[in-house]
CSV table of C-alpha atoms and ligand atoms in Angstrom, one decimal:
chain,number,residue,atom,x,y,z
D,1006,MET,CA,13.9,16.0,-3.7
D,1007,LYS,CA,16.3,13.0,-3.6
D,1008,GLY,CA,15.5,9.5,-2.6
D,1009,LEU,CA,12.9,7.1,-4.0
D,1010,PHE,CA,9.4,6.5,-2.9
D,1011,ILE,CA,7.8,3.2,-3.8
D,1012,THR,CA,4.6,1.5,-2.6
D,1013,PHE,CA,3.1,-2.0,-2.4
D,1014,GLU,CA,-0.6,-2.4,-3.0
D,1015,GLY,CA,-2.9,-5.4,-3.4
D,1016,THR,CA,-5.8,-7.2,-1.8
D,1017,GLU,CA,-5.5,-9.0,1.6
D,1018,GLY,CA,-3.1,-11.9,1.6
D,1019,SER,CA,-1.5,-11.0,-1.7
D,1020,GLY,CA,1.9,-11.1,-0.2
D,1021,LYS,CA,2.9,-7.5,0.4
D,1022,THR,CA,4.4,-8.1,3.8
D,1023,THR,CA,6.3,-11.1,2.6
D,1024,GLN,CA,7.7,-9.3,-0.4
D,1025,ILE,CA,8.7,-6.2,1.6
D,1026,SER,CA,10.5,-8.3,4.1
D,1027,LEU,CA,12.4,-10.1,1.2
D,1028,LEU,CA,13.2,-6.7,-0.4
D,1029,THR,CA,14.6,-5.2,2.8
D,1030,GLU,CA,16.9,-8.3,3.2
D,1031,TRP,CA,18.0,-7.8,-0.4
D,1032,LEU,CA,18.6,-4.0,0.3
D,1033,ASP,CA,20.5,-4.8,3.5
D,1034,GLN,CA,22.9,-7.1,1.5
D,1035,LYS,CA,23.4,-4.3,-1.0
D,1036,LYS,CA,23.9,-1.8,1.8
D,1037,ILE,CA,21.2,0.5,0.3
D,1038,PRO,CA,19.6,2.8,2.9
D,1039,TYR,CA,15.9,2.5,3.2
D,1040,LEU,CA,12.9,3.1,5.4
D,1041,ALA,CA,10.1,0.6,5.4
D,1042,VAL,CA,6.7,1.6,6.8
D,1043,ARG,CA,3.1,0.4,6.6
D,1044,GLU,CA,-0.3,2.0,6.5
D,1045,PRO,CA,-2.4,2.6,8.4
D,1046,GLY,CA,0.2,3.2,11.1
D,1047,GLY,CA,4.0,3.5,10.8
D,1048,THR,CA,4.1,6.2,13.5
D,1049,LYS,CA,3.0,6.2,17.2
D,1050,ILE,CA,-0.1,8.3,16.3
D,1051,GLY,CA,-0.7,6.3,13.2
D,1052,ASP,CA,-0.6,3.0,15.1
D,1053,LEU,CA,-3.3,4.3,17.5
D,1054,ILE,CA,-5.4,5.4,14.6
D,1055,ARG,CA,-4.9,1.9,13.1
D,1056,ASP,CA,-6.4,0.3,16.2
D,1057,ILE,CA,-9.5,2.3,15.8
D,1058,LEU,CA,-9.8,1.7,12.0
D,1059,LEU,CA,-9.4,-2.1,12.2
D,1060,ASN,CA,-11.4,-2.6,15.4
D,1061,ALA,CA,-14.2,-5.1,14.4
D,1062,LYS,CA,-16.5,-3.9,17.2
D,1063,LEU,CA,-16.7,-0.3,15.8
D,1064,THR,CA,-19.5,-1.2,13.3
D,1065,GLU,CA,-21.0,2.3,13.7
D,1066,MET,CA,-18.1,4.0,11.9
D,1067,LYS,CA,-19.2,6.4,9.2
D,1068,GLN,CA,-17.6,6.3,5.7
D,1069,ARG,CA,-16.4,9.9,6.0
D,1070,THR,CA,-14.9,9.2,9.4
D,1071,GLU,CA,-13.0,6.2,7.9
D,1072,ILE,CA,-11.7,8.3,5.0
D,1073,LEU,CA,-10.5,11.0,7.4
D,1074,LEU,CA,-8.8,8.6,9.8
D,1075,TYR,CA,-6.8,6.8,7.0
D,1076,ALA,CA,-5.8,10.3,5.8
D,1077,ALA,CA,-4.8,11.5,9.3
D,1078,SER,CA,-2.6,8.4,9.7
D,1079,ARG,CA,-1.1,9.1,6.3
D,1080,ALA,CA,-0.5,12.9,7.0
D,1081,GLN,CA,1.4,12.0,10.2
D,1082,LEU,CA,3.5,9.3,8.4
D,1083,VAL,CA,4.4,11.6,5.4
D,1084,GLU,CA,5.5,14.5,7.6
D,1085,GLU,CA,7.1,12.5,10.4
D,1086,LYS,CA,8.8,9.8,8.5
D,1087,ILE,CA,8.6,9.7,4.7
D,1088,LEU,CA,9.6,13.3,3.8
D,1089,PRO,CA,12.7,13.3,6.2
D,1090,ALA,CA,13.8,9.9,4.8
D,1091,LEU,CA,13.5,11.2,1.2
D,1092,GLN,CA,15.3,14.4,2.1
D,1093,ALA,CA,18.1,12.1,3.4
D,1094,GLY,CA,18.2,10.4,0.0
D,1095,GLN,CA,16.8,7.1,1.2
D,1096,LEU,CA,14.6,4.6,-0.5
D,1097,VAL,CA,11.1,4.7,1.1
D,1098,ILE,CA,9.0,1.5,0.9
D,1099,CYS,CA,5.4,1.9,2.0
D,1100,ASP,CA,3.1,-1.1,2.5
D,1101,ARG,CA,-0.2,0.5,1.2
D,1102,TYR,CA,-0.6,4.3,0.5
D,1103,LEU,CA,-3.1,6.6,-1.2
D,1104,ASP,CA,-4.2,4.0,-3.8
D,1105,SER,CA,-5.6,1.9,-0.9
D,1106,SER,CA,-7.9,4.8,0.0
D,1107,ILE,CA,-8.9,5.3,-3.6
D,1108,VAL,CA,-10.0,1.7,-4.0
D,1109,TYR,CA,-11.2,0.7,-0.5
D,1110,GLN,CA,-12.9,4.0,0.5
D,1111,SER,CA,-14.1,5.2,-3.0
D,1112,LEU,CA,-14.2,2.7,-5.9
D,1113,ALA,CA,-15.2,-0.4,-4.0
D,1114,ALA,CA,-17.5,1.6,-1.6
D,1115,ASN,CA,-19.1,3.6,-4.4
D,1116,TRP,CA,-18.1,6.9,-2.6
D,1117,ASP,CA,-17.3,10.2,-4.3
D,1118,LEU,CA,-13.7,9.9,-5.7
D,1119,ASN,CA,-13.1,13.6,-5.6
D,1120,GLU,CA,-13.8,13.8,-1.9
D,1121,VAL,CA,-11.2,11.1,-1.2
D,1122,LEU,CA,-8.7,12.8,-3.5
D,1123,ASP,CA,-9.3,16.3,-2.0
D,1124,ILE,CA,-8.9,15.0,1.6
D,1125,ASN,CA,-5.7,13.1,0.6
D,1126,ARG,CA,-4.3,16.0,-1.3
D,1127,VAL,CA,-4.3,17.9,2.0
D,1128,ALA,CA,-3.0,14.8,3.9
D,1129,THR,CA,0.0,14.1,1.6
D,1130,GLY,CA,0.7,17.6,0.2
D,1131,GLY,CA,0.6,15.9,-3.2
D,1132,LEU,CA,3.4,13.4,-2.5
D,1133,LYS,CA,3.1,10.4,-4.9
D,1134,PRO,CA,5.2,7.3,-5.3
D,1135,ILE,CA,7.4,6.9,-8.4
D,1136,ARG,CA,6.7,3.1,-8.5
D,1137,THR,CA,3.8,1.0,-7.2
D,1138,TYR,CA,4.0,-2.8,-7.2
D,1139,LEU,CA,0.4,-4.1,-7.4
D,1140,LEU,CA,0.4,-7.8,-6.3
D,1141,ASP,CA,-2.7,-9.2,-8.0
D,1142,LEU,CA,-4.3,-12.3,-6.7
D,1143,PRO,CA,-7.8,-13.8,-6.9
D,1144,ILE,CA,-9.7,-12.9,-3.7
D,1145,GLU,CA,-10.4,-16.5,-2.6
D,1146,MET,CA,-6.7,-17.4,-2.8
D,1147,GLY,CA,-5.7,-14.4,-0.6
D,1148,GLN,CA,-8.4,-15.3,2.0
D,1149,LYS,CA,-7.3,-19.0,2.0
D,1150,ARG,CA,-3.7,-17.9,2.7
D,1151,LEU,CA,-4.8,-15.8,5.6
D,1152,MET,CA,-7.1,-18.4,7.1
D,1153,VAL,CA,-3.9,-20.4,8.0
D,1154,ARG,CA,-2.6,-17.4,9.9
D,1155,ARG,CA,-5.5,-15.6,11.5
D,1156,THR,CA,-8.2,-16.6,13.9
D,1157,GLN,CA,-10.1,-13.2,13.9
D,1158,LYS,CA,-11.0,-10.9,11.0
D,1159,ASP,CA,-10.6,-7.1,11.3
D,1160,ARG,CA,-13.3,-4.5,10.3
D,1161,ILE,CA,-12.3,-4.2,6.7
D,1162,GLU,CA,-11.7,-8.0,6.2
D,1163,LEU,CA,-15.3,-8.6,7.4
D,1164,LYS,CA,-16.8,-6.8,4.4
D,1165,GLU,CA,-18.5,-9.1,1.9
D,1166,LEU,CA,-16.7,-10.9,-0.9
D,1167,ALA,CA,-18.2,-8.6,-3.6
D,1168,PHE,CA,-16.5,-5.6,-1.9
D,1169,HIS,CA,-13.1,-7.3,-2.1
D,1170,GLN,CA,-13.7,-8.2,-5.8
D,1171,ARG,CA,-14.4,-4.5,-6.4
D,1172,VAL,CA,-11.2,-3.6,-4.6
D,1173,ARG,CA,-9.2,-6.0,-7.0
D,1174,GLU,CA,-10.9,-4.5,-10.1
D,1175,GLY,CA,-10.4,-1.0,-8.8
D,1176,TYR,CA,-6.7,-1.6,-8.4
D,1177,LEU,CA,-6.4,-3.0,-12.0
D,1178,LYS,CA,-8.3,0.1,-13.3
D,1179,LEU,CA,-5.8,2.4,-11.5
D,1180,ALA,CA,-2.9,0.4,-12.9
D,1181,GLU,CA,-4.3,0.7,-16.5
D,1182,LYS,CA,-4.7,4.5,-16.1
D,1183,GLU,CA,-1.1,5.0,-14.8
D,1184,PRO,CA,1.1,2.3,-16.6
D,1185,SER,CA,4.3,4.3,-16.0
D,1186,ARG,CA,3.9,4.1,-12.2
D,1187,PHE,CA,2.3,0.7,-11.7
D,1188,ARG,CA,3.8,-2.7,-12.2
D,1189,VAL,CA,1.2,-5.4,-12.0
D,1190,ILE,CA,2.7,-8.6,-10.8
D,1191,SER,CA,0.8,-11.9,-10.5
D,1192,ALA,CA,1.0,-12.9,-6.8
D,1193,ASP,CA,-0.1,-16.4,-7.8
D,1194,GLN,CA,3.6,-17.4,-8.3
D,1195,GLU,CA,6.3,-18.7,-6.1
D,1196,ILE,CA,7.5,-16.1,-3.5
D,1197,LYS,CA,11.0,-16.1,-5.0
D,1198,MET,CA,9.6,-15.4,-8.5
D,1199,VAL,CA,7.6,-12.4,-7.4
D,1200,HIS,CA,10.7,-11.1,-5.5
D,1201,GLN,CA,12.8,-11.4,-8.6
D,1202,GLN,CA,10.4,-9.5,-10.8
D,1203,ILE,CA,10.3,-6.7,-8.2
D,1204,THR,CA,14.1,-6.4,-7.9
D,1205,ASN,CA,14.6,-6.6,-11.6
D,1206,ASP,CA,12.3,-3.6,-12.0
D,1207,LEU,CA,13.7,-1.7,-9.0
D,1208,LEU,CA,17.4,-2.0,-9.7
D,1209,PRO,CA,17.6,0.6,-12.5
D,1210,LEU,CA,15.6,3.0,-10.3
D,1211,ILE,CA,18.0,2.5,-7.4
D,1212,ASP,CA,20.9,3.5,-9.7
D,1213,HIS,CA,19.4,7.0,-9.7
D,1214,LEU,CA,18.8,7.1,-5.9
D,1215,SER,CA,21.0,10.2,-5.4
D,1216,GLU,CA,19.5,12.2,-8.3
D,1217,PRO,CA,16.7,14.7,-7.6
D,1218,ILE,CA,13.1,13.6,-8.5
D,1219,ASP,CA,9.9,15.6,-8.4
D,1220,PHE,CA,7.6,13.4,-6.4
D,1221,MET,CA,4.9,16.0,-6.4
D,1222,THR,CA,4.2,16.0,-10.2
D,1223,ASN,CA,5.0,12.4,-11.4
J,108,LIG,N1,-7.0,0.1,4.2
J,108,LIG,C1,-8.0,0.9,3.7
J,108,LIG,O1,-9.2,0.5,3.6
J,108,LIG,N2,-7.7,2.2,3.2
J,108,LIG,C2,-6.4,2.7,3.3
J,108,LIG,O2,-6.2,3.8,2.9
J,108,LIG,C3,-5.4,1.8,3.8
J,108,LIG,C4,-5.7,0.5,4.2
J,108,LIG,C5,-4.0,2.3,3.9
J,108,LIG,C6,-4.9,-3.0,6.5
J,108,LIG,O3,-4.8,-4.3,6.8
J,108,LIG,C7,-6.4,-2.8,6.0
J,108,LIG,O4,-6.6,-1.5,5.9
J,108,LIG,C8,-6.6,-3.5,4.7
J,108,LIG,C9,-7.0,-2.4,3.8
J,108,LIG,C10,-7.3,-1.2,4.7
J,108,LIG,N3,-7.7,-4.4,4.9
J,108,LIG,N4,-8.1,-5.3,4.1
J,108,LIG,N5,-8.5,-6.1,3.5
J,108,LIG,P1,-3.5,-5.1,7.2
J,108,LIG,O5,-2.3,-4.1,7.2
J,108,LIG,O6,-3.7,-5.8,8.5
J,108,LIG,O7,-3.5,-6.1,6.1
J,108,LIG,P2,-3.2,-6.1,4.5
J,108,LIG,O8,-2.5,-4.9,4.1
J,108,LIG,O9,-4.5,-6.5,3.8
J,108,LIG,O10,-2.1,-7.2,4.4
J,108,LIG,P3,-2.2,-8.8,4.9
J,108,LIG,O11,-3.6,-9.2,5.0
J,108,LIG,O12,-1.4,-8.9,6.1
J,108,LIG,O13,-1.6,-9.5,3.6
J,108,LIG,P4,-0.3,-9.3,2.8
J,108,LIG,O14,0.7,-8.5,3.6
J,108,LIG,O15,-0.6,-8.8,1.5
J,108,LIG,O16,0.2,-10.8,2.7
J,108,LIG,P5,1.4,-11.6,3.5
J,108,LIG,O17,1.1,-11.4,5.0
J,108,LIG,O18,2.7,-11.3,3.0
J,108,LIG,O19,1.0,-13.1,3.1
J,108,LIG,C11,-0.1,-13.7,3.6
J,108,LIG,C12,0.1,-15.2,3.7
J,108,LIG,O20,0.4,-15.8,2.4
J,108,LIG,C13,1.4,-15.6,4.5
J,108,LIG,O21,1.2,-16.7,5.3
J,108,LIG,C14,2.5,-15.8,3.5
J,108,LIG,O22,3.5,-16.7,3.9
J,108,LIG,C15,1.7,-16.4,2.3
J,108,LIG,N6,2.2,-16.0,1.0
J,108,LIG,C16,2.7,-14.8,0.6
J,108,LIG,N7,3.1,-14.9,-0.7
J,108,LIG,C17,2.8,-16.1,-1.1
J,108,LIG,C18,3.0,-16.8,-2.4
J,108,LIG,N8,3.5,-16.2,-3.4
J,108,LIG,N9,2.6,-18.1,-2.5
J,108,LIG,C19,2.1,-18.7,-1.4
J,108,LIG,N10,1.9,-18.1,-0.2
J,108,LIG,C20,2.3,-16.9,0.0
């Protein structure tokens, strides 16, 4: 398959949305074709699933239901948007992907990792990003940044501080296990500095945009 599939991961308020927006401006200037999507959501069906997943009133949601709903949103996104864009040779940028389910639904929630991986293997058909930018930030800093913006917290944000600490640690463990895919970037830096580190790393990959890559086995 051609194209490039990259993802952004990190705890809440780490700057994923900000960096993806800067990156797409940069790509527009360079006239590089891309698709930018977010999870959960990114499709009409996925956006409806997102509303259920983040609804703070649905406190009765079971862990397995949560895992399956994130995977269902992902399955729709992969088949409807990501695979066609890759087949067209585009750069696909995804705001959160499978690593979010691994850390939020398994590592931080103490839930069977194999179950999450098995469900997601079905959902994604094994599609993996070639590069993942992990924006790493102390939890309190991310929450402070979001306090300025938000009046209400969603269902996941309402989880206790220790849960979010486990999410951060979980991400760092994943990055340690797969150093060739992950780039860990400190999000406690000026926005421009973070952007520069991302584009410096991405530029050589973009040079190979039209060459076939096996996203299923990397
Ligand atoms: N979730 C899950 O559990 N399992 C899954 O499989 C998936 C997701 C896919 C999605 O929430 C929730 O779903 C998420 C995980 C769960 N819940 N949590 N926690 P979302 O999409 O609503 O939110 P998010 O992904 O966590 O992103 P966010 O909270 O919107 O934050 P962000 O995109 O990383 O940050 P931002 O919006 O770019 O920046 C936040 C503020 O900080 C903003 O005012 C910026 O101007 C400011 N900012 C950004 N960068 C900087 C720097 N460098 N310095 C200073 N200020 C900055």
